[in-house]
XYZ file of C-alpha atoms in Angstrom:
781
model
C 35.332 4.550 85.851
C 34.151 5.218 88.974
C 33.915 3.440 92.132
C 30.606 3.894 94.801
C 30.608 1.850 97.552
C 31.582 -1.514 95.724
C 30.281 -1.182 92.624
C 31.213 0.074 89.442
C 29.506 2.221 86.791
C 29.239 1.542 83.312
C 30.499 4.525 81.540
C 27.319 3.933 79.640
C 25.410 4.562 81.752
C 23.935 7.619 83.012
C 23.720 6.140 86.975
C 25.324 4.552 89.230
C 24.549 1.686 91.373
C 24.674 2.022 95.240
C 25.318 -0.648 97.513
C 21.557 -1.474 97.907
C 21.687 -1.937 94.420
C 19.442 0.967 94.001
C 20.181 3.682 90.412
C 21.033 7.942 91.312
C 21.146 10.284 88.794
C 24.578 11.280 87.914
C 23.468 15.048 89.327
C 23.826 13.277 92.784
C 26.919 12.227 92.243
C 28.277 15.803 92.329
C 26.906 16.381 95.604
C 28.771 16.344 99.069
C 29.063 13.611 100.735
C 29.917 13.158 104.761
C 31.922 10.468 106.705
C 31.478 9.450 109.858
C 34.347 6.766 111.867
C 33.844 3.912 113.505
C 35.902 4.165 116.610
C 37.743 1.887 119.151
C 36.134 0.488 121.719
C 39.314 -0.644 123.232
C 42.515 0.723 123.703
C 44.485 -3.156 123.246
C 42.274 -5.138 121.687
C 42.877 -7.576 118.251
C 40.563 -6.801 115.896
C 38.754 -10.412 115.670
C 36.266 -9.298 113.420
C 35.074 -6.715 111.095
C 31.907 -7.071 109.557
C 30.944 -3.039 107.142
C 27.401 -4.909 104.572
C 25.233 -4.031 106.891
C 26.364 -0.623 106.777
C 26.923 -0.268 102.543
C 23.401 -1.910 102.761
C 21.712 1.464 104.810
C 20.117 4.060 102.632
C 22.200 6.773 100.844
C 25.416 5.234 101.843
C 27.694 5.730 99.342
C 31.307 4.155 100.388
C 32.814 2.295 102.754
C 36.177 2.092 103.497
C 37.998 -0.240 105.580
C 41.286 -1.112 106.696
C 42.519 -3.337 103.707
C 40.844 -1.312 101.308
C 42.702 2.683 103.109
C 46.214 0.489 103.055
C 46.047 -0.389 99.546
C 45.548 3.475 98.799
C 47.960 5.098 101.254
C 51.360 4.656 102.419
C 52.635 4.098 105.817
C 53.709 6.626 107.984
C 56.126 6.670 111.262
C 56.249 10.198 113.165
C 61.236 10.099 113.364
C 63.354 12.321 112.844
C 66.514 11.278 111.807
C 68.131 13.666 114.075
C 66.912 12.336 117.076
C 69.501 9.384 117.192
C 67.981 5.987 118.386
C 64.165 7.177 117.735
C 61.578 4.316 116.722
C 58.097 3.565 116.618
C 55.684 1.935 114.352
C 53.173 2.873 111.353
C 50.333 4.632 111.505
C 46.881 3.848 108.622
C 44.703 5.691 108.234
C 42.410 2.942 109.414
C 43.402 0.421 112.172
C 44.043 -3.041 110.883
C 44.060 -5.943 113.295
C 44.660 -4.455 116.347
C 43.474 -1.314 118.390
C 46.296 0.524 120.278
C 43.892 3.423 121.415
C 39.949 4.703 121.798
C 39.820 6.142 119.611
C 41.191 5.217 117.160
C 39.279 5.275 113.096
C 38.921 1.877 111.910
C 35.328 2.183 109.208
C 35.127 5.392 107.534
C 30.842 5.697 106.073
C 30.267 7.541 103.683
C 27.118 9.177 102.985
C 24.545 11.611 101.441
C 24.102 13.326 104.579
C 25.668 13.848 108.571
C 22.904 11.444 109.977
C 22.924 9.030 107.271
C 26.616 8.228 107.569
C 26.652 7.540 111.518
C 23.704 5.880 111.638
C 25.847 3.045 108.672
C 28.342 3.625 110.887
C 26.655 1.860 114.249
C 25.579 -1.058 111.748
C 29.278 -1.558 111.172
C 29.710 -5.045 112.919
C 33.052 -5.153 115.482
C 34.119 -8.131 117.397
C 37.696 -7.412 119.587
C 39.406 -10.027 121.245
C 40.775 -7.538 124.342
C 44.370 -7.015 125.380
C 45.887 -5.717 127.852
C 45.869 -2.186 128.091
C 49.537 -0.929 129.183
C 48.818 3.455 130.660
C 51.645 3.709 133.052
C 54.895 4.310 131.447
C 57.084 3.273 134.299
C 54.483 0.011 133.758
C 55.482 -0.426 130.378
C 59.375 -0.216 130.125
C 59.174 -3.275 132.789
C 60.347 -6.184 131.087
C 58.038 -8.556 131.246
C 55.470 -5.438 129.607
C 52.749 -6.228 126.835
C 54.108 -5.194 123.904
C 52.038 -2.174 122.261
C 54.028 -3.608 119.476
C 55.785 -6.051 119.291
C 58.065 -5.881 115.949
C 60.122 -2.768 117.823
C 60.967 -4.729 120.608
C 59.883 -2.835 124.040
C 58.229 0.436 124.443
C 60.756 2.063 124.736
C 60.362 5.085 121.917
C 63.460 7.138 122.770
C 66.476 7.549 125.376
C 68.596 10.424 125.406
C 71.070 12.244 128.394
C 71.989 15.705 128.042
C 75.054 16.964 130.632
C 77.035 19.684 130.513
C 79.506 20.878 133.707
C 80.245 18.146 136.495
C 77.028 17.965 138.103
C 79.294 15.236 140.267
C 81.233 17.826 141.775
C 78.641 19.915 142.383
C 76.443 18.236 144.768
C 79.095 16.674 146.735
C 79.905 20.331 147.512
C 77.018 21.178 147.555
C 74.938 23.538 150.459
C 71.903 21.470 151.025
C 70.640 19.211 147.951
C 66.518 19.244 146.920
C 64.674 16.528 145.598
C 61.427 16.537 144.259
C 59.381 14.854 142.275
C 56.891 16.640 140.021
C 53.457 14.908 137.859
C 52.204 16.780 134.936
C 48.316 15.914 133.711
C 47.544 15.199 130.606
C 45.281 18.101 129.131
C 44.879 19.348 125.351
C 43.983 22.249 123.236
C 39.850 22.559 122.869
C 39.730 24.451 120.189
C 35.869 26.527 119.260
C 35.922 24.945 115.980
C 36.332 21.843 116.055
C 39.613 19.744 113.227
C 37.725 20.146 109.101
C 38.087 19.156 106.015
C 36.509 18.983 102.327
C 37.746 17.577 100.205
C 37.873 16.994 96.268
C 39.521 14.734 93.703
C 39.127 14.832 90.415
C 39.902 11.286 88.382
C 40.934 12.519 85.868
C 43.269 15.342 86.073
C 44.726 13.468 89.482
C 43.627 17.152 90.883
C 43.151 16.867 94.767
C 42.175 20.042 96.875
C 41.784 20.180 100.577
C 40.254 23.099 103.000
C 41.479 22.501 105.941
C 42.042 24.014 109.199
C 44.511 23.820 109.848
C 47.256 26.499 110.420
C 50.240 24.211 107.825
C 49.219 23.945 104.123
C 51.946 23.835 102.314
C 53.334 20.165 104.641
C 49.518 19.227 104.203
C 50.488 19.446 100.556
C 53.986 17.302 100.842
C 52.549 15.320 103.243
C 48.817 14.549 100.677
C 51.209 14.198 98.161
C 53.629 11.432 99.365
C 51.183 9.140 100.765
C 48.847 9.378 97.841
C 51.306 9.413 95.464
C 49.773 12.237 93.956
C 51.666 14.859 91.732
C 52.021 17.607 94.462
C 52.081 20.219 91.989
C 47.671 18.719 91.302
C 47.372 18.502 95.410
C 46.153 22.282 96.577
C 45.685 22.645 100.334
C 43.184 26.183 101.364
C 43.023 26.553 105.340
C 40.476 29.783 105.346
C 39.710 31.115 108.114
C 40.924 28.666 111.262
C 38.503 28.904 115.016
C 41.623 27.998 116.752
C 44.314 25.258 116.956
C 47.070 25.729 119.310
C 49.566 23.717 118.014
C 46.745 20.449 117.574
C 46.463 21.548 113.940
C 49.375 20.365 112.680
C 49.553 16.940 113.151
C 48.703 14.078 110.719
C 45.903 12.272 111.862
C 44.270 9.282 110.441
C 41.185 10.435 110.218
C 41.997 12.839 107.717
C 44.201 10.234 105.348
C 40.943 8.386 106.270
C 37.990 10.982 104.793
C 41.071 11.317 101.721
C 41.315 8.636 100.711
C 37.397 8.213 100.085
C 37.539 10.691 98.164
C 40.233 8.965 96.049
C 37.717 6.300 95.763
C 34.699 8.144 94.984
C 35.854 10.864 92.936
C 33.359 13.517 95.022
C 33.667 16.037 97.353
C 33.653 14.902 101.437
C 33.296 16.374 104.135
C 34.481 15.231 108.201
C 33.456 17.989 110.435
C 34.778 16.396 114.010
C 32.404 15.879 117.044
C 33.147 17.513 120.382
C 34.038 14.181 121.594
C 36.187 12.476 118.191
C 38.020 15.568 119.440
C 38.858 15.184 122.731
C 39.823 11.013 122.098
C 41.713 12.246 118.124
C 43.096 15.202 118.953
C 46.845 15.470 119.944
C 46.763 15.702 123.424
C 50.212 16.476 126.094
C 51.601 16.867 128.983
C 51.165 14.009 130.497
C 55.420 13.615 131.533
C 56.825 12.885 135.069
C 60.125 15.362 136.124
C 62.079 14.378 138.806
C 64.553 16.391 139.880
C 67.395 17.226 141.974
C 69.235 20.736 142.455
C 72.093 21.926 144.186
C 71.871 25.137 145.999
C 74.749 27.372 148.191
C 74.189 29.106 151.060
C 74.149 32.610 149.863
C 70.772 30.623 146.911
C 72.666 30.253 144.082
C 71.482 27.423 142.330
C 74.842 25.226 140.934
C 74.081 22.492 139.400
C 70.623 20.329 138.319
C 69.791 16.486 137.845
C 66.673 15.578 136.347
C 65.051 12.610 135.265
C 61.815 12.816 132.959
C 59.580 10.466 131.660
C 57.268 11.401 128.991
C 54.401 9.566 127.880
C 53.354 9.836 124.229
C 50.015 7.253 123.430
C 51.008 4.137 121.168
C 52.517 6.043 118.439
C 54.335 9.455 117.642
C 52.750 11.570 116.064
C 53.744 12.005 111.883
C 55.246 13.982 110.893
C 56.360 15.949 113.702
C 57.267 13.156 116.496
C 56.626 12.744 119.739
C 59.418 13.075 120.443
C 59.926 17.178 120.666
C 57.582 18.161 123.818
C 60.216 16.255 126.161
C 63.043 17.427 124.156
C 61.728 20.501 125.759
C 61.768 19.832 128.700
C 65.138 18.290 128.616
C 67.151 21.852 127.189
C 64.521 24.073 128.928
C 65.238 22.624 132.583
C 67.585 25.892 133.748
C 65.421 28.484 132.237
C 66.902 32.000 132.364
C 69.437 31.310 135.343
C 72.330 31.202 135.394
C 73.181 26.978 136.982
C 76.177 25.912 135.177
C 76.256 21.772 135.999
C 73.484 20.170 135.318
C 73.257 15.819 133.687
C 69.065 14.804 132.809
C 67.773 11.906 130.860
C 64.765 11.658 127.917
C 62.549 8.147 128.141
C 59.824 8.959 125.159
C 57.655 5.406 126.390
C 54.759 4.068 124.082
C 51.248 3.608 125.804
C 47.476 2.771 125.395
C 46.373 6.409 125.744
C 45.792 8.847 122.442
C 48.435 10.201 121.104
C 50.769 13.428 122.470
C 52.623 15.714 120.280
C 52.901 19.143 119.817
C 50.504 21.155 121.981
C 51.187 24.909 122.877
C 54.939 26.511 124.342
C 55.858 23.352 124.306
C 57.167 21.782 126.832
C 58.006 25.142 128.914
C 55.014 25.139 131.274
C 56.853 21.905 132.067
C 60.061 23.199 132.285
C 59.265 25.860 133.939
C 56.712 24.879 136.968
C 59.212 22.309 137.821
C 62.338 25.014 137.976
C 60.164 27.678 138.766
C 58.956 25.870 142.463
C 62.664 24.740 142.636
C 63.872 28.317 143.435
C 60.961 28.739 145.470
C 61.116 25.324 147.707
C 65.142 26.821 148.127
C 63.694 29.996 149.082
C 61.602 29.141 151.791
C 64.325 26.758 153.401
C 67.313 29.667 152.790
C 64.889 31.812 154.871
C 65.555 35.171 151.350
C 62.329 36.023 149.661
C 61.540 34.542 146.023
C 61.834 37.685 144.385
C 65.769 37.957 145.700
C 66.906 34.428 144.977
C 65.622 34.921 141.394
C 68.070 37.813 141.339
C 71.139 36.370 142.408
C 70.832 33.506 139.785
C 69.819 35.335 136.780
C 71.393 36.036 133.870
C 72.656 39.207 134.278
C 72.445 42.058 130.495
C 76.478 41.657 131.052
C 75.675 38.172 130.236
C 74.339 38.417 127.021
C 74.912 36.423 124.399
C 74.201 33.596 126.672
C 75.023 29.797 126.328
C 73.240 28.175 129.014
C 74.146 24.679 130.109
C 71.968 22.931 127.780
C 73.283 24.720 124.994
C 70.806 27.594 123.679
C 72.162 30.534 123.108
C 69.767 33.685 125.000
C 70.996 35.892 122.113
C 69.297 38.612 124.159
C 66.899 39.385 126.756
C 65.392 40.585 129.895
C 66.058 39.191 132.285
C 66.455 40.981 135.013
C 64.085 44.286 133.736
C 61.161 41.862 133.523
C 61.403 40.830 137.221
C 61.695 44.034 138.475
C 59.001 45.550 136.469
C 56.699 42.791 137.672
C 57.301 43.791 141.059
C 56.726 47.101 140.481
C 53.498 46.815 138.496
C 52.244 44.103 140.601
C 52.602 46.108 144.002
C 54.927 43.081 145.423
C 56.482 43.993 148.782
C 52.332 45.832 149.603
C 51.113 42.292 148.412
C 53.239 40.664 150.806
C 51.703 43.145 153.812
C 47.606 42.298 152.052
C 49.029 38.324 152.605
C 50.825 38.868 156.492
C 46.576 40.553 157.618
C 45.331 37.641 155.090
C 47.604 34.971 157.603
C 46.436 36.983 160.746
C 42.929 36.319 159.798
C 42.724 33.011 159.124
C 42.751 33.058 155.288
C 44.816 30.692 152.988
C 46.818 33.660 150.403
C 49.813 32.567 147.997
C 51.852 34.812 146.189
C 53.353 32.779 143.731
C 56.226 34.316 141.023
C 57.530 32.524 138.054
C 60.307 33.559 135.978
C 60.628 32.035 132.350
C 62.746 31.525 128.035
C 60.350 31.271 125.387
C 62.306 29.753 122.525
C 60.461 31.442 119.111
C 61.153 31.910 115.463
C 63.146 28.224 114.717
C 65.021 27.300 111.349
C 65.243 24.228 109.794
C 67.267 22.990 112.435
C 63.897 22.348 114.524
C 61.363 19.820 112.063
C 63.438 19.766 108.432
C 66.992 18.374 109.202
C 65.230 14.999 111.020
C 64.172 15.049 107.244
C 60.173 16.236 108.104
C 58.618 18.373 105.377
C 57.852 20.971 107.287
C 59.766 24.850 106.614
C 61.737 26.513 108.474
C 61.243 29.702 105.616
C 59.124 31.843 104.806
C 57.912 33.484 101.738
C 55.738 37.235 101.351
C 55.025 38.484 97.628
C 53.817 42.079 98.177
C 51.452 43.711 94.768
C 50.578 47.687 94.217
C 47.421 46.540 92.657
C 46.870 49.447 90.090
C 44.203 51.000 91.685
C 46.667 51.370 94.566
C 46.149 49.127 97.284
C 48.909 46.918 98.365
C 47.692 43.356 98.180
C 50.259 40.514 100.864
C 51.264 37.230 100.389
C 51.848 35.495 103.073
C 52.316 31.300 103.447
C 51.861 32.419 107.416
C 48.827 31.665 107.883
C 45.887 33.020 110.831
C 44.558 30.919 113.743
C 42.717 34.583 115.163
C 45.684 35.648 116.543
C 45.659 39.584 114.260
C 48.630 37.880 111.987
C 46.586 39.062 109.353
C 46.392 43.135 110.862
C 49.633 43.258 111.613
C 51.177 41.185 108.457
C 49.170 44.789 106.786
C 50.157 47.222 109.807
C 54.543 45.866 108.023
C 53.811 46.655 104.765
C 51.895 50.428 105.698
C 54.250 51.833 107.467
C 56.401 50.904 105.299
C 54.770 51.823 102.399
C 53.227 54.901 103.533
C 49.410 53.819 102.630
C 46.401 53.658 105.850
C 46.091 50.701 106.871
C 43.133 49.798 104.875
C 44.687 49.919 101.453
C 46.297 46.604 101.926
C 44.949 43.308 101.764
C 46.443 39.587 103.301
C 45.585 36.821 101.876
C 47.522 33.242 103.164
C 46.443 30.055 104.336
C 46.196 28.431 100.253
C 49.007 26.879 98.521
C 47.823 27.866 95.179
C 48.038 31.250 96.054
C 50.741 32.080 98.357
C 54.598 31.745 98.231
C 56.292 28.650 100.113
C 56.059 28.536 103.256
C 56.101 26.987 107.049
C 52.926 28.156 108.439
C 51.931 29.149 112.204
C 53.637 27.170 114.811
C 56.544 28.037 117.340
C 55.440 31.393 117.274
C 56.952 31.503 114.506
C 54.185 34.233 112.312
C 56.195 37.841 113.288
C 59.363 36.592 113.734
C 59.661 34.628 110.931
C 56.625 35.296 108.783
C 56.956 39.479 109.898
C 59.838 39.569 108.392
C 60.008 38.191 105.682
C 56.734 40.689 105.138
C 59.035 43.753 106.165
C 61.636 42.527 103.880
C 59.289 42.428 100.759
C 58.226 45.598 101.577
C 61.396 47.425 101.350
C 62.265 45.221 98.625
C 58.582 46.621 97.056
C 59.018 50.203 98.285
C 62.976 50.855 96.184
C 60.982 48.807 92.987
C 58.806 51.997 93.186
C 61.347 54.778 93.604
C 63.040 53.449 90.922
C 59.516 54.035 88.826
C 59.025 57.056 90.768
C 62.402 58.603 90.184
C 62.245 57.713 85.855
C 58.041 59.240 86.139
C 58.918 62.454 87.908
C 63.062 62.860 86.779
C 64.482 62.300 90.791
C 67.247 60.692 91.526
C 66.261 58.186 93.116
C 67.628 58.473 96.597
C 65.379 61.754 96.837
C 61.614 59.657 95.926
C 60.009 59.504 99.666
C 56.804 57.387 100.136
C 54.400 58.530 102.427
C 49.968 58.808 102.383
C 49.601 56.716 99.245
C 51.759 58.485 96.979
C 55.416 59.514 96.040
C 57.132 62.630 96.369
C 60.271 64.153 95.518
C 62.134 65.817 98.992
C 62.278 69.521 99.002
C 59.628 70.222 96.346
C 56.229 68.617 97.791
C 55.235 70.187 94.308
C 56.340 66.765 92.381
C 55.280 63.556 93.681
C 51.927 61.727 92.042
C 49.997 59.334 93.681
C 50.375 55.146 93.500
C 46.992 54.731 92.073
C 48.357 57.014 89.083
C 52.532 55.332 89.458
C 50.935 51.527 89.086
C 48.744 51.986 85.980
C 51.508 53.230 83.777
C 53.613 50.789 84.797
C 51.202 48.250 84.557
C 49.146 49.492 81.818
C 51.585 51.816 79.360
C 55.078 50.667 80.699
C 56.435 51.639 76.944
C 56.092 54.503 79.413
C 59.637 53.641 81.287
C 61.857 52.372 79.065
C 65.022 50.349 80.535
C 63.228 49.720 83.930
C 61.305 46.605 84.434
C 57.983 46.938 84.057
C 56.440 45.264 88.226
C 55.769 46.420 91.303
C 56.017 43.511 92.510
C 57.961 41.822 95.307
C 58.663 38.429 96.784
C 61.509 37.523 100.110
C 61.595 34.217 101.401
C 63.317 34.616 105.106
C 65.020 32.033 107.693
C 66.296 32.728 111.280
C 70.060 33.105 110.677
C 70.607 30.910 113.606
C 68.443 27.841 115.273
C 66.174 29.764 116.968
C 66.197 33.150 118.932
C 64.117 33.504 123.048
C 61.518 35.661 124.698
C 61.706 36.255 127.962
C 58.836 36.774 130.991
C 58.094 37.271 134.765
C 54.090 36.454 136.205
C 52.968 36.449 139.181
C 49.938 35.150 140.802
C 47.753 35.381 143.536
C 45.600 32.673 144.823
C 43.477 31.994 147.877
C 42.582 28.447 149.214
C 39.056 27.539 150.765
C 40.948 24.857 153.027
C 37.126 23.450 153.512
C 36.983 22.291 149.598
C 40.286 22.893 148.372
C 39.073 25.240 145.815
C 41.639 27.055 144.366
C 40.699 30.725 143.252
C 42.872 33.112 141.460
C 42.852 36.658 142.829
C 45.233 38.687 140.864
C 47.047 38.416 137.885
C 50.268 40.116 136.537
C 52.350 39.193 133.574
C 55.569 41.034 132.251
C 56.826 40.027 128.406
C 59.477 40.810 127.082
C 58.538 39.524 122.821
C 61.227 42.003 121.011
C 59.411 44.619 119.244
C 56.001 45.422 118.874
C 53.913 45.222 116.164
C 50.340 46.155 117.924
C 50.349 46.136 121.187
C 46.302 45.288 121.454
C 46.762 41.781 119.723
C 49.956 41.619 121.618
C 47.481 41.870 124.789
C 45.117 39.181 123.667
C 47.712 37.072 123.230
C 48.937 37.022 126.719
C 46.355 36.740 127.983
C 44.452 33.534 125.849
C 48.383 32.148 126.502
C 47.884 32.627 130.575
C 44.112 32.049 130.696
C 45.076 28.323 128.905
C 48.022 28.023 131.533
C 45.915 28.726 133.954
C 43.190 26.410 132.498
C 46.453 23.566 132.830
C 47.350 24.010 136.168
C 43.936 23.955 137.908
C 41.556 22.363 135.560
C 41.889 20.910 132.826
C 42.710 17.049 132.556
C 42.370 14.153 130.232
C 41.377 11.421 132.812
C 41.688 8.158 132.210
C 40.368 5.053 133.866
C 42.844 1.862 134.470
C 41.209 0.547 130.951
C 42.316 3.084 129.209
C 39.170 4.111 128.388
C 39.178 8.189 128.439
C 36.187 9.512 130.694
C 36.449 13.453 130.215
C 34.732 13.861 126.493
C 32.328 16.469 126.481
C 32.582 19.756 127.869
C 30.922 18.813 131.150
C 33.662 16.715 131.931
C 36.617 17.654 131.450
C 37.198 22.181 132.719
C 38.571 25.105 130.401
C 38.733 27.843 132.794
C 35.712 30.520 131.767
C 35.657 34.398 132.561
C 33.942 33.821 135.634
C 37.493 31.409 137.108
C 39.571 33.917 135.695
C 40.304 37.758 137.721
C 41.454 40.693 134.327
C 45.180 39.782 133.597
C 47.466 42.773 134.119
C 49.897 42.938 131.274
C 53.070 44.815 130.919
C 56.197 44.465 128.509
C 59.558 45.408 127.609
C 61.035 45.438 123.990
C 64.185 43.750 123.507
C 65.049 42.872 119.885
C 65.634 39.689 118.559
C 69.537 41.268 117.047
C 69.620 37.600 114.751
C 65.551 38.582 113.398
C 65.219 41.016 110.743
C 62.373 42.827 112.469
C 63.696 42.755 115.426
C 60.729 40.351 116.124
C 60.042 37.242 118.659
C 57.399 36.046 119.006
C 54.821 35.941 120.809
C 52.078 33.584 121.059
C 52.953 30.950 123.583
C 54.357 32.928 126.409
C 51.575 32.975 128.858
C 50.754 29.135 128.373
C 54.189 28.790 129.035
C 54.547 31.001 132.450
C 51.366 30.421 134.098
C 51.859 26.998 135.227
C 54.585 28.378 137.731
C 52.972 31.112 138.738
C 49.769 29.402 140.060
C 51.897 26.404 141.271
C 53.671 28.409 142.786
C 51.119 30.701 144.356
C 49.483 27.845 145.869
C 52.121 26.338 147.602
C 53.052 29.801 149.405
C 49.691 29.466 150.492
C 50.134 26.297 152.041
C 53.252 26.941 153.761
C 51.533 27.188 157.125
C 50.083 23.556 156.611
C 53.173 22.416 156.131
C 53.395 20.533 153.213
C 53.605 20.973 149.260
C 52.478 20.052 145.989
C 53.932 18.476 142.570
C 51.695 17.251 140.690
C 48.406 19.494 138.121
C 46.752 19.872 138.031
C 46.401 21.350 141.480
C 42.809 19.940 141.710
C 40.360 20.555 145.208
C 41.473 16.437 145.634
C 44.755 17.332 145.493
C 44.589 19.754 147.525
C 42.042 18.139 150.242
C 45.316 15.278 151.157
C 47.804 17.829 150.895
C 45.833 18.844 153.692
C 45.437 16.009 154.897
C 41.065 16.380 154.825
C 40.988 13.510 152.508
C 43.198 9.908 152.773
C 46.111 9.371 150.322
C 45.369 8.012 147.216
């Protein structure tokens, strides 16, 4: 029997009764329905009453789902990674039950024949709230008398840890000077052009569920759906078509996505949901809200000797599933020493629940925070000791002869170009000339600043990131490469494409290995029913893991082609070469065969190849043999402050990045430029602002400022290539380095411009208001 609303269709009746008692034809049942959500208007409240009767009676409504009904379909889930010992969080469900814990949390899902009808019905749902105190500030959340967001957990602390190496106490006691600052980084979010969206269809007779979703991780979603809804995994198919941007926003399991899937199970018909921009702001993953208190010890010559840090990460009421909300803080904890030879370290991390939207992984997870904090301290020390900011870095960067280098936090830098990147940057930007121009500008009364940043970026992780913690997230990647009868090549890959050009880069790898034109290669991805099992796209793993799998698969296919060609051309396999879409025998150009005829022999006339396997297809699965690899880079920004308005104008930006072996420099340029733009946005403008009641105030693009082309100068990009020694293709990944380095360069440039005024900023975003307060033009908040 098929459920529609609260009514049941009789097997002998060709029509179905709707919520209002009207009959509709079976053909209407085949139509896709649209979902609208009733979301919490409070940051923290008991749900005193949820009345959906009026919504059910609304014209064209075919189903209404509340929290208890959704809970009967979907198992509760917790974003806990087992290798984070002592971590705890409450369970989530698709729709809130009894209590809401952030503004925007979904309470009721309504399905109707049109989006407008669904929205109209959602407005007729009556929700009565009994407001509770909103816990917003992480320090207040940890106070003994703080209201508990989840009473069953006993407190609001999700996770706490300490990481220490060397003798920090001894190093601080012996230091020439000790420098201390507290940095505050504001929340922001990804704002992809395409919002989160899905279409889900369920066939009750076979228990087959097909989900088309704007996602980076189709295989993860397949595993999650099968587990949470108790479906056979082989009956769950997830398809991620071309995705209009993601930036890490689309690697998570969201309550509203699960609620839409639950509705499809109830209705047995296609269900569609596309988030509005306001819904995106209140329900998409946020990131970056952290406070870092840091002390750095330095010798008289500027050598960094020790660091202490206390990191507090506020992450919303739940830890995100399945990747958790502790990873960003954990990244900061392990990345604070940066690319420097600092040996003594002692830091703690606290991850705290609060009544704001959930935070989790977003582009360059943790790197922008750690880099901004450390690079700001480096320049503070340089100013105090009378050193040029470039010179103090020369004295502290990891040297080439020290590689592979194990940092104080245990990160192994397997390769890199730390000094070379800095020197390339200084030459490309004409650093000495910029300093002369700056002196002239200051003499003319202008506030011009130059900021540097040097950084490392963790890329291409294997199972050590999530798999060992019990999350259904693959650290390996699979690629199948097949030679078609026409001589064209089909590539099937688990890596997804969000607009970064992955398919183009993979096609280039295959074309180069097989000696075929680029246009002869087609790359298919994002469909769990078609492609090999893989982890998808995150942590800049597309090239290091997916590219390496593709490279090895192409080589395996090349070997198969050579074996077939050796049999057909009566030659030794070692003498067969591939070029220009054909095979030929080395030294005998007349003995050649185009790939099309060769493939047709294998696929259609395999009897001509006795003793040779009739296959021109190869599949390879690849994982990083280490924990991860590291990209590195150096950036420079020039800014000018308007001391009357507080506005920061970015005048020049130069980036040098070393992402290992380059496949397509133009694509890498695009990734770096986009990452820099996103990093500048976070440094200067982007901010998810909440009021004292936990209401998000920045829910439109009128309020949440993303950078436009008019706000940015041309971004000059230079490349170094230091292949990753442990990665098959030598690739390191390029998707996040721009975002990692940009906030630090901008913050340092602003503080350099503020030097004549004797003040320093340690908050992001660097809004005009904050600049004016630093200058004493506005009263302190």
